[in-house]
PDB file of C-alpha atoms in Angstrom:
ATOM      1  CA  UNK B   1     126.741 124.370  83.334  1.00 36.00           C
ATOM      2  CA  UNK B   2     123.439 125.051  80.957  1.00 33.00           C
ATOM      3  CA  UNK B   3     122.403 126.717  77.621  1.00 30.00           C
ATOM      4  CA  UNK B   4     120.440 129.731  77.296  1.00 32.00           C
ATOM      5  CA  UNK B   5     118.336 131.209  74.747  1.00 33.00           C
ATOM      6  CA  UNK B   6     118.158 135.380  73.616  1.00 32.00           C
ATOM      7  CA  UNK B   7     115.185 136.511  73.664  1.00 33.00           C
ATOM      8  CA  UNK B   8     113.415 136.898  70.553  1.00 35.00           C
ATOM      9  CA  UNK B   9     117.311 138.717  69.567  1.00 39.00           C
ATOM     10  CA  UNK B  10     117.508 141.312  72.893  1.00 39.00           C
ATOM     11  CA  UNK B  11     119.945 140.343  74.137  1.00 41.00           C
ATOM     12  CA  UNK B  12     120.805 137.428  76.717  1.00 50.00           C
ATOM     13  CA  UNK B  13     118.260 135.463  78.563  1.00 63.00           C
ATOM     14  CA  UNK B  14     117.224 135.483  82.756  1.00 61.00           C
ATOM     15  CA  UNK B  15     119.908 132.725  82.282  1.00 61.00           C
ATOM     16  CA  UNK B  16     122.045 134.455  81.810  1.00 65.00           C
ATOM     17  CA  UNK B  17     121.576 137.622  83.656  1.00 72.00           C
ATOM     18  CA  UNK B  18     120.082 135.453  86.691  1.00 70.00           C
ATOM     19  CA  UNK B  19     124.291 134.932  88.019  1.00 72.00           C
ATOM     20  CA  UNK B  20     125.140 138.044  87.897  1.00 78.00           C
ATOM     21  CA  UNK B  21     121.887 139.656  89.872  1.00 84.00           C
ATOM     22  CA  UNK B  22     121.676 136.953  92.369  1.00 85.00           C
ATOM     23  CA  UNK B  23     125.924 137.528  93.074  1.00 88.00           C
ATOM     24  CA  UNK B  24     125.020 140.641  93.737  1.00 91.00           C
ATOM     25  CA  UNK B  25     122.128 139.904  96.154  1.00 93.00           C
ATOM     26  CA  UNK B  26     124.536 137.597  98.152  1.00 94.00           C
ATOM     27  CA  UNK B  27     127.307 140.201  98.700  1.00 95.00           C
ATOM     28  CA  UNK B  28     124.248 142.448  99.937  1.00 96.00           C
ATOM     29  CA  UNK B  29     123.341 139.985 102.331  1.00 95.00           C
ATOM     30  CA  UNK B  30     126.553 138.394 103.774  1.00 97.00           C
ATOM     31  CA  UNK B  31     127.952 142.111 103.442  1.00 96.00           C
ATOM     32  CA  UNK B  32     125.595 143.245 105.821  1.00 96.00           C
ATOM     33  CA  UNK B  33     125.952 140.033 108.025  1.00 95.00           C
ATOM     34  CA  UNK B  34     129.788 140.588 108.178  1.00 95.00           C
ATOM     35  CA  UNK B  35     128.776 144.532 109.358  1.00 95.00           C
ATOM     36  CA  UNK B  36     126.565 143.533 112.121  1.00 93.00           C
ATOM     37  CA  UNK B  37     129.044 141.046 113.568  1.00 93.00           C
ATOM     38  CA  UNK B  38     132.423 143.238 113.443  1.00 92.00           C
ATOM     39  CA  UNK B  39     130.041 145.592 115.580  1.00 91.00           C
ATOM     40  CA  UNK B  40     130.996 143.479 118.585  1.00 86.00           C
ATOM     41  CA  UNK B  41     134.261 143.405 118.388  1.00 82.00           C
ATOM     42  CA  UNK B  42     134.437 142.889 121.997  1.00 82.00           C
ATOM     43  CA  UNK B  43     132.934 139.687 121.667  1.00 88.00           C
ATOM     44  CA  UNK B  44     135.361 137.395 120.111  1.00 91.00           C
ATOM     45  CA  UNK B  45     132.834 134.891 118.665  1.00 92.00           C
ATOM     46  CA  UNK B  46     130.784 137.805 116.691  1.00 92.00           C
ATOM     47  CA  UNK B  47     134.395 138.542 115.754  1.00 92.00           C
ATOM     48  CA  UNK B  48     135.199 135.507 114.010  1.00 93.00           C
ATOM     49  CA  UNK B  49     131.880 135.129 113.086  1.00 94.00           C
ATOM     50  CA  UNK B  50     132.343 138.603 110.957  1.00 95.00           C
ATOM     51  CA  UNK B  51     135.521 136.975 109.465  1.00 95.00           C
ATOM     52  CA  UNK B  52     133.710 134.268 108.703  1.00 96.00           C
ATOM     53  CA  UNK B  53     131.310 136.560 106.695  1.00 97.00           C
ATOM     54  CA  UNK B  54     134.471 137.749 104.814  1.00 97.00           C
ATOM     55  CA  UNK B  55     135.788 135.236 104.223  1.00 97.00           C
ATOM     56  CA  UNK B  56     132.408 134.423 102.161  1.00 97.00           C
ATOM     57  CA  UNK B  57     132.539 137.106 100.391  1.00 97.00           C
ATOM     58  CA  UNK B  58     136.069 136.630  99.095  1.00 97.00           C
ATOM     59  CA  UNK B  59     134.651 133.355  97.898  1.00 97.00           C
ATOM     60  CA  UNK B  60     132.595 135.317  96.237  1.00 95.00           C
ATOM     61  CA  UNK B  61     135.111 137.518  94.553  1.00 95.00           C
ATOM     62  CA  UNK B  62     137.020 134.669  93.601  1.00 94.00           C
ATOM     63  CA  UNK B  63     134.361 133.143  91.374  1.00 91.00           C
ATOM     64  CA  UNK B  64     133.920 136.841  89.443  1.00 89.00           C
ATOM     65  CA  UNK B  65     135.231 135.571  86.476  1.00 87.00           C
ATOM     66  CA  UNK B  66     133.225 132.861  85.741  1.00 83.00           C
ATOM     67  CA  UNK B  67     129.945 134.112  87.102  1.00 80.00           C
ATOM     68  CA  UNK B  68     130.642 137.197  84.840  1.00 79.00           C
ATOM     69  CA  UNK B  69     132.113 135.251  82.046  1.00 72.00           C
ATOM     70  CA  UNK B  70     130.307 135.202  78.333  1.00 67.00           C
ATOM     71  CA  UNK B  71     129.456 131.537  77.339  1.00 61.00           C
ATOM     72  CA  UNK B  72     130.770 130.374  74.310  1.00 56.00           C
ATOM     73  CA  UNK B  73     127.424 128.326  73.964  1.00 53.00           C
ATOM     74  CA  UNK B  74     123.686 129.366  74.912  1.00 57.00           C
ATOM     75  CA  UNK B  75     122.511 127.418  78.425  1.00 60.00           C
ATOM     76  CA  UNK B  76     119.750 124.582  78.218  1.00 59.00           C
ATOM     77  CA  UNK B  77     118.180 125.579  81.409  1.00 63.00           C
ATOM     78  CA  UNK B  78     117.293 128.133  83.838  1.00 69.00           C
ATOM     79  CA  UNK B  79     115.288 126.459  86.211  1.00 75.00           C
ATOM     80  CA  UNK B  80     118.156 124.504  88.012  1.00 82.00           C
ATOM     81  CA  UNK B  81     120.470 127.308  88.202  1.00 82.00           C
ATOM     82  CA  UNK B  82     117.557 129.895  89.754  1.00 85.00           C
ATOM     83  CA  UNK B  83     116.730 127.409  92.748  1.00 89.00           C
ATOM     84  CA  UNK B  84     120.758 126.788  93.275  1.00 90.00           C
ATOM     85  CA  UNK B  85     121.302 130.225  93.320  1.00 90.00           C
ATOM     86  CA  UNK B  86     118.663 131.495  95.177  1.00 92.00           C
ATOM     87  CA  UNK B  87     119.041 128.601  97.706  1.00 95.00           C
ATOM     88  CA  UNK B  88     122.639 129.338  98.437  1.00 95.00           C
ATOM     89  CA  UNK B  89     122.087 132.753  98.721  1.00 95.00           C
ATOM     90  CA  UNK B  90     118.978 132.150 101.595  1.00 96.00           C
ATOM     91  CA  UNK B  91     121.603 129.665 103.179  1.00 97.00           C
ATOM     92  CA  UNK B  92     124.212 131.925 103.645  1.00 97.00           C
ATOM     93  CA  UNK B  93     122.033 135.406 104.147  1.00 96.00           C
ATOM     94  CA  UNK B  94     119.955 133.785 106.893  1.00 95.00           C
ATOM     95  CA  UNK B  95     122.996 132.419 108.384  1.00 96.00           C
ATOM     96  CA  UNK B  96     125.433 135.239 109.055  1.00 96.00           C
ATOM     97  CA  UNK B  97     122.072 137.736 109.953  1.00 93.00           C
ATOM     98  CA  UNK B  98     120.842 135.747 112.604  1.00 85.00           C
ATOM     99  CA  UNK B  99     122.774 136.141 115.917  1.00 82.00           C
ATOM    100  CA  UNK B 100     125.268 134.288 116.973  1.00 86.00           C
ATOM    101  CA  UNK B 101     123.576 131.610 119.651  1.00 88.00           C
ATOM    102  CA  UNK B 102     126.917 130.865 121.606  1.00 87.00           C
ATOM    103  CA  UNK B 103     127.228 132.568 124.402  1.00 84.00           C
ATOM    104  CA  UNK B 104     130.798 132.981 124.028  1.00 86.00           C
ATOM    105  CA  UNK B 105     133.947 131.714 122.081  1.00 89.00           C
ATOM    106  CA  UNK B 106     134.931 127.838 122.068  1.00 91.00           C
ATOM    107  CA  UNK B 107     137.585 126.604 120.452  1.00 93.00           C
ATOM    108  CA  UNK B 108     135.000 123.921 119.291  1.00 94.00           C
ATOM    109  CA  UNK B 109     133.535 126.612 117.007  1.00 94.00           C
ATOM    110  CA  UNK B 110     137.301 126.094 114.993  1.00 95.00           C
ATOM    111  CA  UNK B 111     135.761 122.789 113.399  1.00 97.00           C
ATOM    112  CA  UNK B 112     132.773 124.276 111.524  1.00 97.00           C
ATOM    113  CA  UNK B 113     134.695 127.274 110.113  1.00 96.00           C
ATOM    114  CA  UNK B 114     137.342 124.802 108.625  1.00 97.00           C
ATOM    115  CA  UNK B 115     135.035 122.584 107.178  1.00 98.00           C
ATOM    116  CA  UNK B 116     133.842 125.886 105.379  1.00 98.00           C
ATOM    117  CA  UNK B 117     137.172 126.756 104.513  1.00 97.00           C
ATOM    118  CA  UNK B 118     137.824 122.705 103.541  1.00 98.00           C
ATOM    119  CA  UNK B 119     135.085 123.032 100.957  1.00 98.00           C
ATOM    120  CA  UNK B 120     135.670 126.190  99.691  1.00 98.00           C
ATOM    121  CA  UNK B 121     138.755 124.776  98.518  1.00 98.00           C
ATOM    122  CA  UNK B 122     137.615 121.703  97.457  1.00 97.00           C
ATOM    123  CA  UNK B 123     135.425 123.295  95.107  1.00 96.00           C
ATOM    124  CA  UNK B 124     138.292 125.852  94.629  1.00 96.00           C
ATOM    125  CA  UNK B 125     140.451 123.304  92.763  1.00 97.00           C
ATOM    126  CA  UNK B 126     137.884 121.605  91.047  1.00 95.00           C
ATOM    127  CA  UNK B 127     137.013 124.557  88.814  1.00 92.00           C
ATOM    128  CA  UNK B 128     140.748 124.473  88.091  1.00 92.00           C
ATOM    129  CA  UNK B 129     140.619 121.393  86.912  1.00 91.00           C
ATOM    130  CA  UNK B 130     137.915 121.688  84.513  1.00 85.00           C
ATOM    131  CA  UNK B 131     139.691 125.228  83.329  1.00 78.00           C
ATOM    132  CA  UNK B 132     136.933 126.661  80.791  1.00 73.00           C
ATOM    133  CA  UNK B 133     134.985 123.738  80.566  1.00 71.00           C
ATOM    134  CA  UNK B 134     133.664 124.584  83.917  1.00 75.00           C
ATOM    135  CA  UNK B 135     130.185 127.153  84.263  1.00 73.00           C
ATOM    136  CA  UNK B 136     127.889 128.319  85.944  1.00 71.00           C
ATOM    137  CA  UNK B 137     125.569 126.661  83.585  1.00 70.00           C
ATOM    138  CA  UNK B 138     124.851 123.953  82.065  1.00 66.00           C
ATOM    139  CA  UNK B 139     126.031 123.836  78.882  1.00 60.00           C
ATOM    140  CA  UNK B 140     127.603 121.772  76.125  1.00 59.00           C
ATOM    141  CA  UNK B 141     130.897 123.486  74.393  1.00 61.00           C
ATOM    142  CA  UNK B 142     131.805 122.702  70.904  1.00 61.00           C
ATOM    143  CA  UNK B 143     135.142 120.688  71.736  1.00 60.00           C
ATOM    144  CA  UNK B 144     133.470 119.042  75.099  1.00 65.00           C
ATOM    145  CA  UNK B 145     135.819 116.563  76.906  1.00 76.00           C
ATOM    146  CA  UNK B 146     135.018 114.570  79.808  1.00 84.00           C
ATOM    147  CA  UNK B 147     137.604 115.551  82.810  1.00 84.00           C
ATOM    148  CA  UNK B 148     138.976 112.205  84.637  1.00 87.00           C
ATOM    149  CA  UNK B 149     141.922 114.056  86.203  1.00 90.00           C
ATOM    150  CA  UNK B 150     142.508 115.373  89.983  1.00 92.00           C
ATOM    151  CA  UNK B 151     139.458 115.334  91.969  1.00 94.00           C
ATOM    152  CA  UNK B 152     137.590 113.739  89.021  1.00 92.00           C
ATOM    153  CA  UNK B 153     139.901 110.466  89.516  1.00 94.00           C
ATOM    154  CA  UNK B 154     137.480 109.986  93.073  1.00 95.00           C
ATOM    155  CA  UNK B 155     133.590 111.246  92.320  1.00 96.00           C
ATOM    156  CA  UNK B 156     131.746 113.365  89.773  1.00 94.00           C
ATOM    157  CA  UNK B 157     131.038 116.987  91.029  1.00 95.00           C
ATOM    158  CA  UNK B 158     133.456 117.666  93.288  1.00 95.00           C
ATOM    159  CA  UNK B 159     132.573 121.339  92.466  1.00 95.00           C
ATOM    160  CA  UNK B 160     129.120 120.641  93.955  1.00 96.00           C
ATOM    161  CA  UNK B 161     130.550 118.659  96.696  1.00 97.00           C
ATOM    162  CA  UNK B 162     132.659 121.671  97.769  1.00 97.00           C
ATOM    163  CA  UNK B 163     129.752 123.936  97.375  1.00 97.00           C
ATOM    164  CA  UNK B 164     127.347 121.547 100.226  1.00 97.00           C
ATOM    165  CA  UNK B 165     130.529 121.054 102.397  1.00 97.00           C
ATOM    166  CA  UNK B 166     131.364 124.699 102.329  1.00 98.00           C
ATOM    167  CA  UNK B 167     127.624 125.561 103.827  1.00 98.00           C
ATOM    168  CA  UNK B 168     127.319 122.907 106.376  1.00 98.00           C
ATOM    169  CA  UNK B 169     130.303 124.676 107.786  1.00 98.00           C
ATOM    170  CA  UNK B 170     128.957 127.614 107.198  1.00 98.00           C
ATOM    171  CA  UNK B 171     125.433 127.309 108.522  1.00 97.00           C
ATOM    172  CA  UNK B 172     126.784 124.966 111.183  1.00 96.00           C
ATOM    173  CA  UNK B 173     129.092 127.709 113.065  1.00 96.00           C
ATOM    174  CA  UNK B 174     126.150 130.266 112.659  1.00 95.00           C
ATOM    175  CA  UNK B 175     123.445 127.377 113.355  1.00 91.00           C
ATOM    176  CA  UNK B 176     119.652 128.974 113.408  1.00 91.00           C
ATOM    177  CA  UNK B 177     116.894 126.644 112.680  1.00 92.00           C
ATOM    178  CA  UNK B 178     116.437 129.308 109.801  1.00 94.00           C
ATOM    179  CA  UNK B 179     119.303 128.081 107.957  1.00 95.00           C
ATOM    180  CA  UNK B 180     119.506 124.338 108.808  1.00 95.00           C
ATOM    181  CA  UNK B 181     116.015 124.637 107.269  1.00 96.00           C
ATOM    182  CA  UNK B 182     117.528 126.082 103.836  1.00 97.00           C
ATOM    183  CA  UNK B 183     120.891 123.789 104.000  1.00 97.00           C
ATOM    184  CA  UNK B 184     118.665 121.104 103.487  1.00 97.00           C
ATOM    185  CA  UNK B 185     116.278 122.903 100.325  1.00 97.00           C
ATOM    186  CA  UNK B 186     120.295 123.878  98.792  1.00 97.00           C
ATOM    187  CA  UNK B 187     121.062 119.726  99.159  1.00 97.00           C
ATOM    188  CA  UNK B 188     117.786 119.260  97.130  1.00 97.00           C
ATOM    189  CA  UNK B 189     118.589 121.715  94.496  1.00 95.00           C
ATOM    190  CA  UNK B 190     122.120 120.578  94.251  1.00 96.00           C
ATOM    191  CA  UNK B 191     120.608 116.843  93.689  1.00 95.00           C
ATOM    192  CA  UNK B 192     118.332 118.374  91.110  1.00 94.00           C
ATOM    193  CA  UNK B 193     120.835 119.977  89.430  1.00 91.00           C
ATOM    194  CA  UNK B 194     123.181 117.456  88.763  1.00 93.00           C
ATOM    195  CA  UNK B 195     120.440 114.861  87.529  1.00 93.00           C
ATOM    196  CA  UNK B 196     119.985 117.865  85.124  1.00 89.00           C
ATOM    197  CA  UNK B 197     123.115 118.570  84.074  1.00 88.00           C
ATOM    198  CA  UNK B 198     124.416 114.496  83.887  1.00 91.00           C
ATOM    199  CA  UNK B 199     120.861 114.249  81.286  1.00 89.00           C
ATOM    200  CA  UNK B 200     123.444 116.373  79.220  1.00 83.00           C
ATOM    201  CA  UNK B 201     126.629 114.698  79.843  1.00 86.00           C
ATOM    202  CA  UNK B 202     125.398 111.608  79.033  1.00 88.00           C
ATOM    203  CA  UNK B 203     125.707 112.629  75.487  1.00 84.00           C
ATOM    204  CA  UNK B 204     129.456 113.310  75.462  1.00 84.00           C
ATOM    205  CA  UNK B 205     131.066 110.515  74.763  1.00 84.00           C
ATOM    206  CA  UNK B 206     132.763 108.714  77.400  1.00 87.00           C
ATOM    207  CA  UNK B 207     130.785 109.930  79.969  1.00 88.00           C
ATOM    208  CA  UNK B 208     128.406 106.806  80.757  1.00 91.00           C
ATOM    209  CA  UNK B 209     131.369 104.530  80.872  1.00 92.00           C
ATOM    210  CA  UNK B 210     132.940 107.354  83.930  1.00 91.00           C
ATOM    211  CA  UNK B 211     130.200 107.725  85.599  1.00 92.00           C
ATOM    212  CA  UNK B 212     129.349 103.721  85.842  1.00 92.00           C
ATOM    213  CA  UNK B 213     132.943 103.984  87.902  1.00 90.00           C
ATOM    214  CA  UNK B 214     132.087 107.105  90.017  1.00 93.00           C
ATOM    215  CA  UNK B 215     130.021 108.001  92.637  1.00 95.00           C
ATOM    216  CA  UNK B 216     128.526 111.821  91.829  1.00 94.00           C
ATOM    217  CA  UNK B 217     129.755 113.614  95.365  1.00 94.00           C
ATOM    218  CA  UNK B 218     130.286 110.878  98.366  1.00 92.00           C
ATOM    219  CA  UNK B 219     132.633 107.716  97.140  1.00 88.00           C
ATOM    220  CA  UNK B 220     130.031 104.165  98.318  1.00 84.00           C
ATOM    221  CA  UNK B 221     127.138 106.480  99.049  1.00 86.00           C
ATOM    222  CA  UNK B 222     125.652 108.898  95.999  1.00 90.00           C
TER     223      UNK B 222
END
């Protein structure tokens, strides 16, 4: 979620723009990771390692429509969404280019790559949920209501939650000290994030009295 501003009248801000360019910057990267890894298809972990990679990028390709989708209100913020962006994009590009450091295939490897699948459909059905109140930015809408439904009925941001889960599978079938590295920065921008965006939510009403009840993305924890 967030509100951006035009500049000066030209048009819409890096805020705006920043979504689109950095989408494009992760199917560059996790393109060419899925490349390098179908390569070798006699190997069969750089084979599933390559579906993996697709498998990203039709994450990717499911989200189009709201990371190309006009806000009906300008976005607060840039700051947030840059860092998460850019972040996620490091975390998966520095995943899927490194090589593969199993020597071969274990069945083991299964785990990882359904955790990624797990939270990309976590995250999946919270967007649902929200319908158009959900963005890429943080943002207040006209008609704002606070969502208490599905997922909502257990934490906060289970869109968020799907988005961390989703890379630790990720980053741990690929696992390179590279990316465990920027797992960790994507937490941190995450966190920052959502204090961010719950400074806004606060002042839709209803909100304070949810979240007093709900944990933001792990139930007895955070």
């Amino acid at each position: 979620m967030s509100t951006a501003k035009s500049v000066a009248g030209h048009g819409p801000s890096l805020a705006v723009q920043a979504p689109r360019l950095l989408f494009l910057c992760a199917v560059a990267a996790v393109g060419t990771g899925a490349v390098v890894h179908l390569r070798h298809l006699d190997r069969t972990v750089d084979l599933v390692a390559g579906l993996l990679a697709v498998c990203y990028l039709a994450w990717l390709a499911v989200e189009i429509p709201v990371t190309f989708r006009r806000s009906a209100a300008p976005p607060s913020e840039s700051a947030t969404l840059l860092l998460y962006a850019a972040a996620r994009i490091a975390t998966a590009g520095s995943a899927v280019l490194g090589p593969v450091p199993w020597d071969g295939w274990s069945w083991a490897l299964l785990v990882p790559a359904l955790v990624f699948v797990g939270g990309v459909t976590l995250r999946q059905v919270a967007i649902h949920t929200l319908g158009r109140f959900y963005s890429h930015h943080v943002m207040r809408q006209q008609d704002h209501q606070i969502v208490t439904y599905g997922l909502y009925r257990f934490i906060r941001h289970p869109a968020y939650a799907g988005m961390l889960l989703a890379h630790v599978g990720f980053v741990g079938f690929f696992l390179n000290p590279a990316s465990a590295v920027l797992l960790v920065t994507l937490a941190a921008a995450i966190t920052w994030r959502i204090r961010t965006e719950e400074r806004m939510l606060m002042n839709i009403p209803g909100y304070g009295a949810y979240a007093a009840g709900h944990a933001r993305l792990v139930p007895g924890l955070w």
